[in-house]
XYZ file of C-alpha atoms in Angstrom:
749
model
C -0.048 -0.008 0.058
C 1.369 3.470 -0.884
C 2.718 5.463 2.005
C 0.251 8.305 1.473
C -2.561 5.992 2.181
C -1.218 4.911 5.655
C -0.525 8.541 6.615
C -4.288 9.408 5.920
C -5.416 6.635 8.235
C -3.127 7.759 11.026
C -4.675 11.236 10.760
C -8.226 9.898 10.842
C -7.384 8.240 14.298
C -5.777 11.455 15.862
C -8.227 14.159 14.294
C -11.481 12.478 12.994
C -13.209 15.502 11.489
C -10.452 16.528 8.889
C -9.948 12.902 7.762
C -13.575 12.287 6.906
C -13.768 15.539 4.964
C -10.739 14.717 2.802
C -12.041 11.053 1.963
C -15.417 12.478 0.872
C -13.730 14.921 -1.336
C -11.699 12.125 -3.038
C -14.677 9.990 -3.536
C -16.508 12.845 -5.284
C -13.639 13.419 -7.470
C -13.465 9.766 -8.458
C -17.162 9.655 -8.981
C -16.949 12.745 -11.198
C -14.102 11.246 -13.306
C -16.179 8.003 -13.800
C -19.249 9.974 -14.902
C -17.005 11.988 -17.282
C -15.560 8.803 -18.762
C -18.981 7.314 -19.244
C -20.321 10.581 -20.742
C -17.388 10.729 -23.145
C -17.625 7.056 -24.002
C -21.389 7.476 -24.771
C -20.602 10.389 -27.035
C -17.814 8.512 -28.786
C -19.949 5.404 -29.247
C -22.761 7.688 -30.560
C -20.386 9.251 -33.063
C -18.884 5.871 -34.144
C -22.454 4.475 -34.560
C -23.573 7.549 -36.557
C -20.396 7.248 -38.788
C -21.002 3.538 -39.331
C -24.618 4.082 -39.980
C -23.801 6.804 -42.551
C -21.097 4.585 -44.047
C -23.686 1.791 -44.491
C -26.260 4.197 -45.970
C -23.624 5.524 -48.365
C -22.612 2.018 -49.333
C -26.261 1.090 -49.837
C -26.829 4.259 -51.831
C -23.811 3.558 -54.104
C -25.015 0.044 -54.490
C -28.545 1.248 -55.408
C -27.042 3.742 -57.837
C -24.820 1.184 -59.476
C -26.058 -0.938 -62.503
C -24.698 -4.430 -62.131
C -26.856 -6.278 -64.805
C -24.980 -8.243 -67.407
C -25.361 -5.511 -70.182
C -24.052 -2.847 -67.641
C -21.029 -4.891 -66.720
C -20.325 -5.549 -70.365
C -20.622 -1.794 -71.126
C -18.316 -0.928 -68.252
C -15.780 -3.332 -69.417
C -15.576 -2.090 -72.909
C -15.454 1.514 -71.694
C -12.733 0.808 -69.129
C -10.844 -1.150 -71.721
C -10.925 1.924 -74.048
C -10.406 5.075 -71.921
C -6.953 6.310 -70.935
C -7.262 8.443 -67.838
C -3.636 9.703 -68.081
C -4.954 11.946 -70.936
C -6.873 15.011 -70.028
C -10.324 15.080 -71.766
C -10.049 18.782 -72.583
C -6.749 18.378 -74.295
C -7.487 15.335 -76.612
C -10.868 13.688 -76.038
C -10.245 11.028 -78.646
C -7.016 9.867 -76.922
C -8.748 10.030 -73.521
C -11.739 7.942 -74.729
C -9.728 5.562 -76.967
C -6.173 5.593 -75.804
C -6.258 2.194 -74.027
C -8.241 0.697 -76.843
C -5.615 1.924 -79.405
C -2.745 0.318 -77.387
C -4.438 -3.021 -76.887
C -6.366 -3.645 -80.232
C -4.696 -4.896 -83.337
C -5.802 -4.657 -86.932
C -7.132 -8.070 -88.279
C -5.000 -9.456 -90.985
C -7.941 -9.774 -93.418
C -9.497 -6.287 -93.066
C -6.958 -3.474 -93.015
C -8.832 -1.614 -90.263
C -10.161 -2.146 -86.765
C -12.964 -0.175 -85.231
C -16.341 -0.633 -83.494
C -18.158 -1.076 -86.708
C -15.798 -3.703 -87.874
C -16.212 -5.656 -84.553
C -19.873 -5.511 -84.956
C -19.814 -6.445 -88.618
C -17.665 -9.467 -87.723
C -20.223 -10.504 -85.211
C -23.029 -10.103 -87.728
C -20.997 -11.982 -90.361
C -20.801 -14.886 -87.992
C -24.490 -14.682 -87.215
C -25.219 -14.846 -90.951
C -23.085 -17.961 -91.367
C -24.834 -19.533 -88.518
C -28.382 -18.986 -89.821
C -27.363 -20.215 -93.232
C -25.976 -23.403 -91.912
C -28.203 -24.219 -88.940
C -31.208 -26.585 -89.273
C -34.398 -24.564 -90.303
C -37.428 -24.323 -88.254
C -40.846 -25.815 -89.480
C -42.075 -22.379 -90.449
C -39.093 -21.530 -92.608
C -38.229 -24.813 -94.157
C -40.640 -24.408 -97.070
C -39.682 -20.880 -97.990
C -38.039 -21.021 -101.465
C -36.114 -17.795 -101.166
C -34.438 -18.981 -97.948
C -33.660 -22.363 -99.605
C -32.049 -20.704 -102.552
C -30.056 -18.406 -100.314
C -28.692 -21.481 -98.525
C -28.008 -23.207 -101.849
C -26.103 -20.148 -103.022
C -24.066 -20.335 -99.828
C -23.385 -24.112 -100.133
C -22.107 -23.624 -103.772
C -19.763 -20.897 -102.454
C -18.437 -22.925 -99.715
C -17.838 -26.120 -101.704
C -14.155 -25.369 -102.569
C -13.698 -28.952 -103.907
C -16.364 -28.434 -106.473
C -14.959 -24.939 -107.464
C -11.575 -26.352 -107.937
C -12.974 -29.248 -109.961
C -14.961 -26.843 -112.252
C -11.818 -24.787 -112.926
C -12.156 -21.821 -115.279
C -13.837 -23.297 -118.243
C -17.230 -21.527 -117.629
C -15.455 -18.090 -117.173
C -13.314 -18.527 -120.380
C -16.389 -19.756 -122.261
C -18.303 -16.528 -121.462
C -15.299 -14.410 -122.476
C -14.812 -16.231 -125.701
C -18.427 -17.098 -126.627
C -20.221 -13.914 -125.488
C -17.695 -11.150 -124.961
C -15.445 -11.501 -127.968
C -12.365 -13.064 -126.304
C -9.457 -11.561 -124.230
C -6.593 -10.751 -126.698
C -3.971 -10.816 -123.979
C -4.577 -14.692 -123.725
C -4.428 -15.309 -127.552
C -1.132 -13.758 -128.477
C -1.269 -12.486 -132.004
C -4.125 -14.689 -133.174
C -6.899 -12.521 -131.845
C -8.943 -11.232 -134.759
C -9.613 -7.466 -134.405
C -11.962 -7.305 -137.351
C -14.634 -8.990 -135.133
C -14.385 -6.126 -132.648
C -17.696 -4.176 -131.897
C -17.511 -1.790 -129.018
C -21.300 -1.257 -128.784
C -21.923 -4.984 -128.595
C -19.139 -5.553 -126.085
C -20.345 -2.759 -123.757
C -23.917 -4.077 -124.119
C -22.920 -7.631 -123.166
C -20.879 -6.512 -120.190
C -23.850 -4.491 -119.032
C -26.019 -7.594 -119.295
C -23.598 -9.015 -116.640
C -24.136 -5.932 -114.456
C -20.730 -4.420 -115.414
C -20.731 -0.610 -115.907
C -17.219 0.011 -117.359
C -16.293 3.614 -118.198
C -19.925 4.482 -118.742
C -22.389 4.032 -115.949
C -25.944 3.685 -117.219
C -29.033 2.617 -115.238
C -32.143 3.521 -113.322
C -32.379 5.944 -110.475
C -35.070 8.044 -108.640
C -35.927 11.203 -110.542
C -34.412 14.080 -108.484
C -37.178 16.533 -109.756
C -40.011 13.977 -109.333
C -39.356 11.712 -106.319
C -42.353 9.539 -107.117
C -40.848 8.436 -110.460
C -37.642 6.856 -111.849
C -35.509 8.087 -114.699
C -32.378 6.978 -116.616
C -29.090 8.194 -115.410
C -25.741 8.348 -117.332
C -22.670 9.025 -115.384
C -18.943 8.111 -115.171
C -18.216 4.656 -113.803
C -15.323 3.722 -111.404
C -11.685 3.085 -112.140
C -9.704 0.008 -111.392
C -7.919 1.915 -108.603
C -10.865 4.011 -107.783
C -9.207 7.539 -107.562
C -7.346 9.443 -110.217
C -4.601 10.386 -107.709
C -3.386 6.860 -107.707
C -2.384 7.110 -111.342
C -0.274 10.299 -111.029
C 2.809 8.605 -109.920
C 4.414 5.087 -110.022
C 4.012 3.649 -106.559
C 3.916 0.163 -105.070
C 0.166 0.248 -105.489
C 0.487 0.853 -109.322
C 3.174 -1.815 -109.531
C 0.862 -4.233 -107.595
C -2.009 -3.378 -109.973
C 0.086 -4.026 -113.102
C 1.417 -7.159 -111.596
C -2.136 -8.276 -110.987
C -2.968 -7.903 -114.687
C 0.172 -9.723 -115.691
C -0.081 -12.562 -113.284
C -3.802 -13.178 -113.967
C -3.206 -13.310 -117.700
C -0.198 -15.589 -117.372
C -2.114 -18.043 -115.227
C -4.764 -18.370 -117.815
C -2.819 -18.861 -121.204
C 0.087 -20.865 -122.530
C 0.735 -18.196 -125.298
C 2.602 -15.461 -123.292
C 3.995 -13.511 -126.275
C 1.848 -10.515 -125.805
C 1.175 -10.591 -121.996
C 3.797 -8.034 -120.999
C 2.916 -5.423 -123.793
C -0.758 -5.888 -123.397
C -0.676 -5.462 -119.640
C 1.322 -2.197 -120.058
C -1.115 -0.930 -122.692
C -4.155 -1.680 -120.494
C -2.653 0.399 -117.592
C -1.689 3.303 -119.936
C -5.111 3.417 -121.348
C -6.727 3.527 -117.980
C -4.301 6.167 -116.785
C -5.492 8.359 -119.686
C -9.106 7.876 -118.734
C -8.231 8.534 -115.067
C -6.865 11.956 -115.904
C -10.472 13.165 -116.611
C -12.135 11.159 -113.825
C -14.046 13.349 -111.283
C -13.201 12.850 -107.698
C -15.858 12.537 -104.984
C -15.316 16.142 -103.866
C -15.646 17.391 -107.504
C -18.876 15.482 -107.962
C -20.285 17.006 -104.769
C -19.261 20.497 -105.724
C -20.532 20.348 -109.238
C -23.906 18.958 -108.714
C -25.411 21.897 -110.712
C -23.529 20.734 -113.770
C -25.923 17.790 -114.121
C -27.920 17.999 -117.306
C -31.471 16.907 -117.667
C -32.748 15.770 -121.044
C -34.739 13.156 -122.763
C -33.935 10.040 -124.902
C -35.061 11.949 -128.053
C -32.698 14.788 -127.346
C -29.774 12.795 -126.004
C -27.756 12.736 -129.169
C -27.571 16.599 -129.057
C -25.760 16.298 -125.661
C -23.223 13.810 -126.753
C -21.118 14.762 -129.787
C -19.354 11.361 -129.628
C -18.931 8.425 -131.912
C -20.534 6.155 -129.271
C -24.296 6.005 -129.666
C -25.589 6.400 -126.158
C -29.238 6.487 -127.325
C -29.138 3.108 -129.025
C -27.072 1.646 -126.247
C -29.782 2.555 -123.708
C -32.476 1.212 -125.841
C -30.510 -2.209 -126.142
C -29.837 -2.531 -122.414
C -33.385 -1.799 -121.275
C -34.736 -4.321 -123.759
C -33.037 -6.927 -121.569
C -35.867 -6.444 -119.063
C -38.481 -6.026 -121.858
C -38.606 -2.225 -121.298
C -39.064 -0.173 -124.367
C -37.725 3.403 -124.247
C -39.644 6.318 -125.595
C -38.263 9.668 -126.802
C -39.790 11.496 -123.936
C -38.278 9.368 -121.240
C -36.195 11.528 -118.857
C -32.445 11.182 -118.747
C -29.992 12.692 -116.193
C -26.333 13.137 -117.485
C -23.601 13.862 -114.945
C -19.750 14.258 -115.410
C -20.469 15.105 -119.059
C -16.927 16.347 -119.429
C -15.479 13.048 -118.481
C -17.941 11.076 -120.673
C -16.905 13.150 -123.684
C -13.184 12.830 -123.025
C -13.365 9.174 -122.402
C -15.185 8.704 -125.723
C -12.393 10.726 -127.424
C -9.748 8.467 -125.844
C -11.590 5.407 -126.917
C -11.650 6.616 -130.471
C -7.811 7.073 -130.355
C -7.075 3.433 -129.405
C -6.843 0.238 -131.190
C -9.602 -2.465 -130.850
C -7.014 -4.705 -129.173
C -6.338 -2.181 -126.452
C -9.945 -1.509 -125.961
C -10.928 -5.213 -125.825
C -8.097 -6.034 -123.483
C -9.171 -3.180 -121.144
C -12.884 -3.921 -120.910
C -12.207 -7.624 -120.371
C -9.658 -6.896 -117.765
C -12.113 -4.827 -115.793
C -14.587 -7.781 -116.021
C -11.969 -10.305 -115.071
C -10.423 -8.362 -112.076
C -13.761 -8.854 -110.272
C -14.236 -12.430 -111.508
C -10.953 -13.562 -109.963
C -12.500 -13.610 -106.521
C -15.037 -16.171 -107.910
C -12.480 -18.499 -109.315
C -10.416 -21.391 -107.883
C -7.892 -20.689 -105.086
C -4.880 -20.219 -107.311
C -6.533 -17.284 -109.089
C -7.964 -15.754 -105.877
C -4.389 -15.706 -104.414
C -3.402 -13.454 -107.344
C -6.257 -11.016 -106.422
C -5.427 -11.303 -102.789
C -1.858 -10.217 -103.471
C -3.099 -7.052 -104.970
C -5.568 -6.502 -102.111
C -2.797 -6.737 -99.538
C -1.141 -3.735 -101.129
C -4.322 -1.880 -101.825
C -5.968 -2.374 -98.408
C -2.909 -3.262 -96.273
C -4.342 -6.696 -95.522
C -2.218 -9.879 -94.775
C -4.726 -12.594 -95.161
C -7.809 -13.606 -97.046
C -11.027 -13.703 -95.016
C -12.293 -17.177 -93.919
C -14.283 -18.702 -96.851
C -17.336 -19.206 -94.642
C -17.458 -15.392 -93.823
C -16.761 -14.211 -97.401
C -19.532 -16.722 -98.693
C -22.017 -15.484 -95.985
C -21.288 -11.855 -96.927
C -21.804 -12.555 -100.619
C -25.194 -14.109 -99.933
C -26.170 -11.319 -97.538
C -25.184 -8.682 -100.159
C -27.364 -10.253 -102.752
C -30.182 -11.904 -100.929
C -30.179 -9.942 -97.675
C -33.906 -9.882 -97.156
C -34.169 -13.616 -97.276
C -31.197 -13.775 -94.777
C -32.887 -11.165 -92.643
C -36.185 -13.227 -92.338
C -34.059 -15.614 -90.251
C -31.851 -12.993 -88.580
C -34.461 -10.886 -87.035
C -36.251 -13.920 -85.480
C -33.039 -15.137 -83.866
C -31.048 -11.947 -83.040
C -33.161 -8.815 -83.149
C -34.709 -7.516 -79.857
C -38.160 -6.223 -80.569
C -37.805 -3.723 -77.637
C -35.406 -1.819 -79.883
C -38.316 -0.608 -81.939
C -40.398 1.149 -79.259
C -37.350 2.665 -77.405
C -35.919 3.846 -80.728
C -39.233 5.454 -81.852
C -39.293 7.379 -78.634
C -35.645 8.446 -79.202
C -36.368 9.517 -82.730
C -39.342 11.652 -81.494
C -37.159 13.287 -78.839
C -34.135 13.921 -81.133
C -36.325 15.246 -83.835
C -37.894 17.626 -81.368
C -34.447 18.639 -80.242
C -33.471 19.400 -83.876
C -36.618 21.453 -84.358
C -35.791 23.553 -81.314
C -32.348 24.189 -82.648
C -33.838 25.129 -85.901
C -36.314 27.614 -84.335
C -33.428 29.084 -82.209
C -31.241 29.573 -85.298
C -30.418 33.336 -86.050
C -29.251 32.761 -89.704
C -32.453 31.357 -91.182
C -35.225 33.663 -92.276
C -38.780 32.848 -91.191
C -39.813 31.325 -94.621
C -36.905 28.946 -94.839
C -37.224 28.099 -91.120
C -40.827 27.198 -91.587
C -40.215 24.961 -94.581
C -37.262 23.316 -92.769
C -39.544 22.438 -89.730
C -42.057 20.987 -92.157
C -39.434 18.886 -93.650
C -38.104 17.598 -90.243
C -41.666 16.652 -89.186
C -42.161 14.839 -92.563
C -39.088 12.523 -92.050
C -40.169 8.951 -92.479
C -38.401 6.600 -90.135
C -37.722 2.874 -90.610
C -36.412 0.850 -87.693
C -35.226 -2.801 -87.708
C -36.728 -4.321 -90.792
C -39.726 -4.016 -93.152
C -42.960 -5.391 -91.552
C -43.417 -8.105 -94.201
C -40.311 -9.969 -92.943
C -42.049 -10.733 -89.503
C -45.306 -11.826 -91.060
C -46.452 -15.349 -91.767
C -47.437 -14.180 -95.226
C -44.298 -14.848 -97.349
C -45.770 -13.698 -100.698
C -43.804 -10.479 -101.021
C -40.489 -12.156 -100.086
C -41.014 -15.041 -102.545
C -41.941 -12.622 -105.341
C -38.809 -10.571 -104.806
C -36.652 -13.580 -105.221
C -38.808 -15.543 -107.729
C -35.808 -15.671 -110.213
C -33.208 -16.521 -107.746
C -33.042 -20.175 -108.393
C -29.532 -21.645 -107.955
C -27.828 -25.118 -108.312
C -24.537 -26.672 -107.097
C -22.300 -24.663 -109.624
C -20.927 -21.581 -107.855
C -19.694 -19.885 -111.075
C -22.993 -20.637 -112.832
C -24.750 -18.952 -109.876
C -22.395 -16.034 -109.955
C -23.291 -15.344 -113.603
C -26.948 -15.759 -113.036
C -26.883 -13.410 -110.048
C -25.124 -10.761 -112.190
C -27.840 -10.937 -114.842
C -30.684 -10.880 -112.356
C -29.218 -7.677 -110.789
C -28.801 -6.055 -114.048
C -32.359 -6.743 -115.157
C -33.814 -5.618 -111.799
C -32.324 -2.177 -112.269
C -33.865 -1.778 -115.776
C -37.225 -3.151 -114.868
C -38.016 -0.537 -112.117
C -38.010 2.242 -114.629
C -41.743 1.876 -115.350
C -42.559 1.360 -111.650
C -43.743 4.095 -109.424
C -41.516 4.916 -106.334
C -43.001 3.799 -103.124
C -41.563 6.591 -100.900
C -42.730 4.691 -97.768
C -41.021 1.443 -98.564
C -37.921 0.099 -97.079
C -34.805 1.004 -99.026
C -32.421 -1.278 -100.970
C -30.158 -2.217 -98.040
C -31.293 -5.183 -95.953
C -31.762 -5.249 -92.238
C -28.596 -7.409 -91.881
C -26.052 -4.505 -92.079
C -24.299 -2.449 -89.378
C -25.212 0.956 -90.671
C -27.881 3.671 -90.881
C -29.159 5.707 -93.792
C -30.816 8.976 -94.926
C -32.394 8.977 -98.435
C -32.967 12.369 -99.804
C -35.394 11.446 -102.466
C -37.648 9.774 -99.753
C -36.771 12.055 -96.877
C -36.349 8.895 -94.934
C -34.060 7.752 -92.108
C -33.519 4.036 -91.717
C -31.840 2.006 -88.868
C -31.380 -1.666 -89.852
C -31.643 -4.399 -87.322
C -27.836 -5.032 -87.490
C -26.956 -1.727 -85.820
C -28.848 -2.342 -82.628
C -26.032 -3.758 -80.763
C -23.696 -2.379 -78.094
C -22.209 0.077 -77.896
C -24.994 1.706 -80.048
C -27.934 0.293 -78.217
C -29.095 -2.043 -75.505
C -32.483 -1.827 -73.790
C -31.046 -2.741 -70.316
C -28.211 -0.138 -70.249
C -28.497 3.490 -68.962
C -29.982 5.956 -71.330
C -26.878 8.090 -71.475
C -25.286 5.194 -73.327
C -28.076 4.721 -75.788
C -28.308 8.545 -76.524
C -24.549 8.710 -76.925
C -24.688 5.679 -79.202
C -27.727 5.090 -81.431
C -28.984 8.588 -80.473
C -26.074 10.330 -82.044
C -26.633 8.145 -85.100
C -30.252 9.124 -85.213
C -29.331 12.788 -84.859
C -26.586 12.389 -87.635
C -29.197 10.892 -90.131
C -31.780 13.584 -89.393
C -29.196 16.229 -89.900
C -28.384 14.669 -93.311
C -31.639 16.142 -94.484
C -30.184 19.645 -93.886
C -26.570 19.207 -94.859
C -24.997 20.611 -98.024
C -26.663 17.970 -100.228
C -29.791 17.120 -98.246
C -30.820 20.732 -97.829
C -31.323 20.806 -101.692
C -34.312 18.476 -101.341
C -37.629 19.495 -100.138
C -39.843 17.548 -97.737
C -41.192 15.382 -100.587
C -37.709 14.497 -101.843
C -37.611 16.781 -104.862
C -34.403 18.592 -105.753
C -35.659 22.223 -105.846
C -34.826 25.565 -104.430
C -36.908 25.824 -101.261
C -34.726 28.124 -99.128
C -34.393 31.829 -99.843
C -31.087 32.944 -101.494
C -30.242 34.892 -98.254
C -30.538 31.726 -96.107
C -28.480 29.733 -98.601
C -25.737 32.307 -98.520
C -25.586 32.263 -94.743
C -25.704 28.467 -94.678
C -22.706 28.380 -97.102
C -20.758 30.619 -94.969
C -21.314 28.355 -91.980
C -20.497 25.210 -93.852
C -17.293 26.829 -95.117
C -16.191 27.142 -91.503
C -16.682 23.260 -91.147
C -14.873 22.602 -94.467
C -11.879 24.747 -93.325
C -11.824 23.300 -89.864
C -11.647 19.581 -91.211
C -9.199 20.504 -94.039
C -6.728 21.441 -91.340
C -6.742 17.992 -89.712
C -3.800 15.898 -90.706
C -3.895 12.133 -90.494
C -0.427 11.812 -89.021
C 0.249 8.140 -89.788
C 0.352 9.009 -93.539
C 0.937 12.778 -93.101
C -2.141 13.754 -95.332
C -4.743 16.316 -94.766
C -8.389 15.462 -94.654
C -10.487 16.654 -97.558
C -12.939 19.025 -96.001
C -14.955 19.498 -99.169
C -15.239 15.699 -99.733
C -16.411 14.991 -96.179
C -18.402 18.095 -95.424
C -21.855 16.401 -95.497
C -20.868 13.746 -92.985
C -18.976 16.333 -90.805
C -22.032 18.528 -90.754
C -24.186 15.539 -89.774
C -21.709 14.500 -87.014
C -21.768 17.960 -85.561
C -25.449 18.277 -85.658
C -26.155 14.724 -84.541
C -24.209 14.886 -81.277
C -26.010 18.195 -80.210
C -29.523 16.812 -80.975
C -28.813 13.579 -79.038
C -27.370 15.428 -76.075
C -30.177 17.975 -75.854
C -32.763 15.178 -76.239
C -31.117 13.193 -73.494
C -31.064 16.284 -71.203
C -34.792 16.750 -71.914
C -35.407 13.157 -71.090
C -33.707 13.458 -67.712
C -35.688 16.579 -66.944
C -38.928 14.768 -67.708
C -38.164 11.397 -66.140
C -35.802 12.259 -63.408
C -32.138 11.346 -63.305
C -32.394 7.707 -62.223
C -29.815 6.468 -64.697
C -27.611 4.269 -62.650
C -23.667 4.440 -62.862
C -21.486 1.758 -64.222
C -19.022 -0.248 -62.133
C -15.634 1.415 -62.132
C -16.920 4.595 -63.773
C -18.949 6.086 -60.870
C -16.804 9.364 -60.765
C -18.090 10.266 -64.215
C -21.488 12.120 -64.465
C -24.306 10.892 -66.676
C -23.470 13.679 -69.255
C -19.816 12.818 -69.261
C -20.680 9.221 -69.924
C -22.876 10.340 -72.829
C -19.752 11.841 -74.509
C -17.529 8.955 -73.513
C -19.717 6.364 -75.133
C -20.134 8.662 -78.183
C -16.382 8.761 -78.679
C -15.891 5.055 -77.987
C -17.971 4.248 -81.079
C -15.173 5.946 -83.174
C -12.192 4.210 -81.694
C -10.308 3.009 -84.818
C -6.897 2.219 -86.309
C -5.966 1.485 -89.877
C -3.084 0.234 -91.996
C -1.391 2.979 -93.987
C -2.802 1.651 -97.281
C -6.310 1.553 -95.903
C -5.930 5.027 -94.431
C -4.743 6.361 -97.740
C -7.680 4.890 -99.542
C -10.030 6.152 -96.823
C -8.754 9.811 -97.115
C -8.835 9.710 -100.919
C -12.211 8.039 -101.483
C -14.206 8.248 -98.236
C -16.929 10.785 -97.545
C -16.465 10.136 -93.828
C -13.577 11.541 -91.799
C -11.405 9.071 -90.008
C -12.684 8.093 -86.588
C -10.458 10.513 -84.482
C -11.822 13.522 -86.207
C -15.360 12.251 -85.806
C -14.624 12.622 -82.204
C -12.497 15.823 -82.039
C -14.421 17.820 -84.632
C -17.932 17.704 -83.053
C -16.835 17.870 -79.468
C -14.428 20.825 -80.060
C -17.423 22.696 -81.551
C -19.947 22.003 -78.772
C -20.063 24.415 -75.825
C -21.986 21.758 -73.781
C -18.966 19.536 -73.992
C -16.878 22.218 -72.524
C -19.335 22.811 -69.682
C -19.594 19.028 -68.916
C -15.896 18.498 -68.702
C -14.857 21.940 -67.441
C -12.905 22.770 -70.584
C -11.794 26.342 -71.425
C -11.990 27.549 -75.087
C -8.448 27.414 -76.487
C -7.594 24.117 -74.889
C -6.604 21.291 -77.292
C -10.131 19.908 -77.472
C -11.968 23.190 -77.492
C -12.095 25.665 -80.297
C -12.399 29.387 -79.535
C -14.284 30.085 -82.661
C -16.722 27.192 -82.965
C -18.041 26.093 -86.336
C -21.788 25.803 -86.090
C -24.216 24.899 -88.879
C -26.825 23.153 -86.737
């Protein structure tokens, strides 16, 4: 016992009153300390309980705000595997949204490019193969069009039969119907039998438009009728720029000619010279060939005339009037003198005819058959396809041929897509997409009309007519209704002539003739402006058709990241919503704005509004012309891509404003995605929009894209629209002048 305690006892015995008082004092002090400790402990426990309770509430709140369904987890994964958070969104939003994707994705050997569209198309291609090879259900087994689509696929996939058949059928068509291919016959080819008109006629029978492109199109002045169209056709290398200098591409093209001819003949005496002559002839033609940008800029140069007056337009040795009468007779269509004809690229057509007049029958026969054969090489046995593939590797930057099953499925889908779609929509299309998409179209169209009404550069007359056109836009979603019906009459009628057997090359030639006749036959039909367009539902794409004032969203595009019914709305509006806005805006881009609400190409804006529009679109043209695709060090063609760029810029705004209105109306109950909770719903809208355009290309593919494409490369489809949108700046806290934010924004819509 401590000494102090003994001393206190001693004092209590000698002087009792002071000792009792001291003890009482100590007890009170101890009691006070205990009470204090209990009080403090109670407070601490209460605080700890409150913290824990709040923590539990917070966790539950986060859990309730988190979407953990399978589609949401899938969406979170592809976004987390795309974004690169080391990049500041305001500096380069494409690199932020796609940086990790760019590092981790490789370009497939057989395509030349990799992007979201390519991934979805690969998935769709596999689905097509699946439905062409899986056992049919009882309700589809008796449908003849489906049976013939599967027969066509089976003949394509049967490589043993293709090898066994060899090239006899192809050569018999060349020799028996087309007048032979001199390059294969050495000096023995008889040029006295040459007849240019007959040759071009026979090639057109096999759906080949070479140098001259002649066929049926919707009358741009009367959208309820068809007319005849004459225009330039394509080149072997597509763009005239490719012919300006000797490159590895031109060398590969000439090698393609030489190797294909050498593989088909034992008489090689003239192969080398003939191949050179073929190329030099096409090079001369290419000099006058109009680029895509020139065609767009010179639409007003299109001449409208009639069959009876056509000879006055063409001062050429080639008789276009007689040629047109001949080819339309293939479909039992008789042309009359008052039938309307549209002539575009007249300068090219005249110069090409002059060049033809200056060359020998041998060169001409060699060239026309070459253009026929360069496409047939893909339908021939493997050793000939390899020759074509070697050229494609240089042209597109590929390293391998597509799997035979995929290429055969794609061929059937391209030519009998509606029969394929009858099976596809039943197995793969979610019907919920229709109702949700119709709601989105309504909301996005309303957003566009609000933007239209708020515009300061349109006068009231033009603005009123533009609003009428926007309200009149016809929408098609998923597929034409008859495909889901038990009534198969329309489908069977459409494919009544599509009867195929086991011979793949026989089926190829039959298909070419069918497609050619179909184009001629529609001349006397009335345009059904409410009908589904030419592209089947089994494509990953979307369309605006000016002559119909119609937007279409095929079943194939309703896949993530564009759409999923069970993901937050910000993803759908940033995905398919921006696509919907894009297509609506096409009705008011540099081309679409020339067509009225009924699809007729007439002046329906005042000249003052057109002038103001042109000033605004010039800003877009100049902006995109300054973008340089660094991997090939070439500038984007702002004129060539202006329509798509205007649509991209308008589309993202309309979709964003529509989403914001949806949130205001329905409440912000969109849940967050795992791993992405720090991003707001509006930020996620832009992130998903950008992820759609993550892409990479081989140099060859990129060059071809820049020279021939009307769409800007993916990175500029992100950087352009976001840099012009002040709402993007607000959402990410960007200051105008930062890398991803223009000070002087280009705004058409």
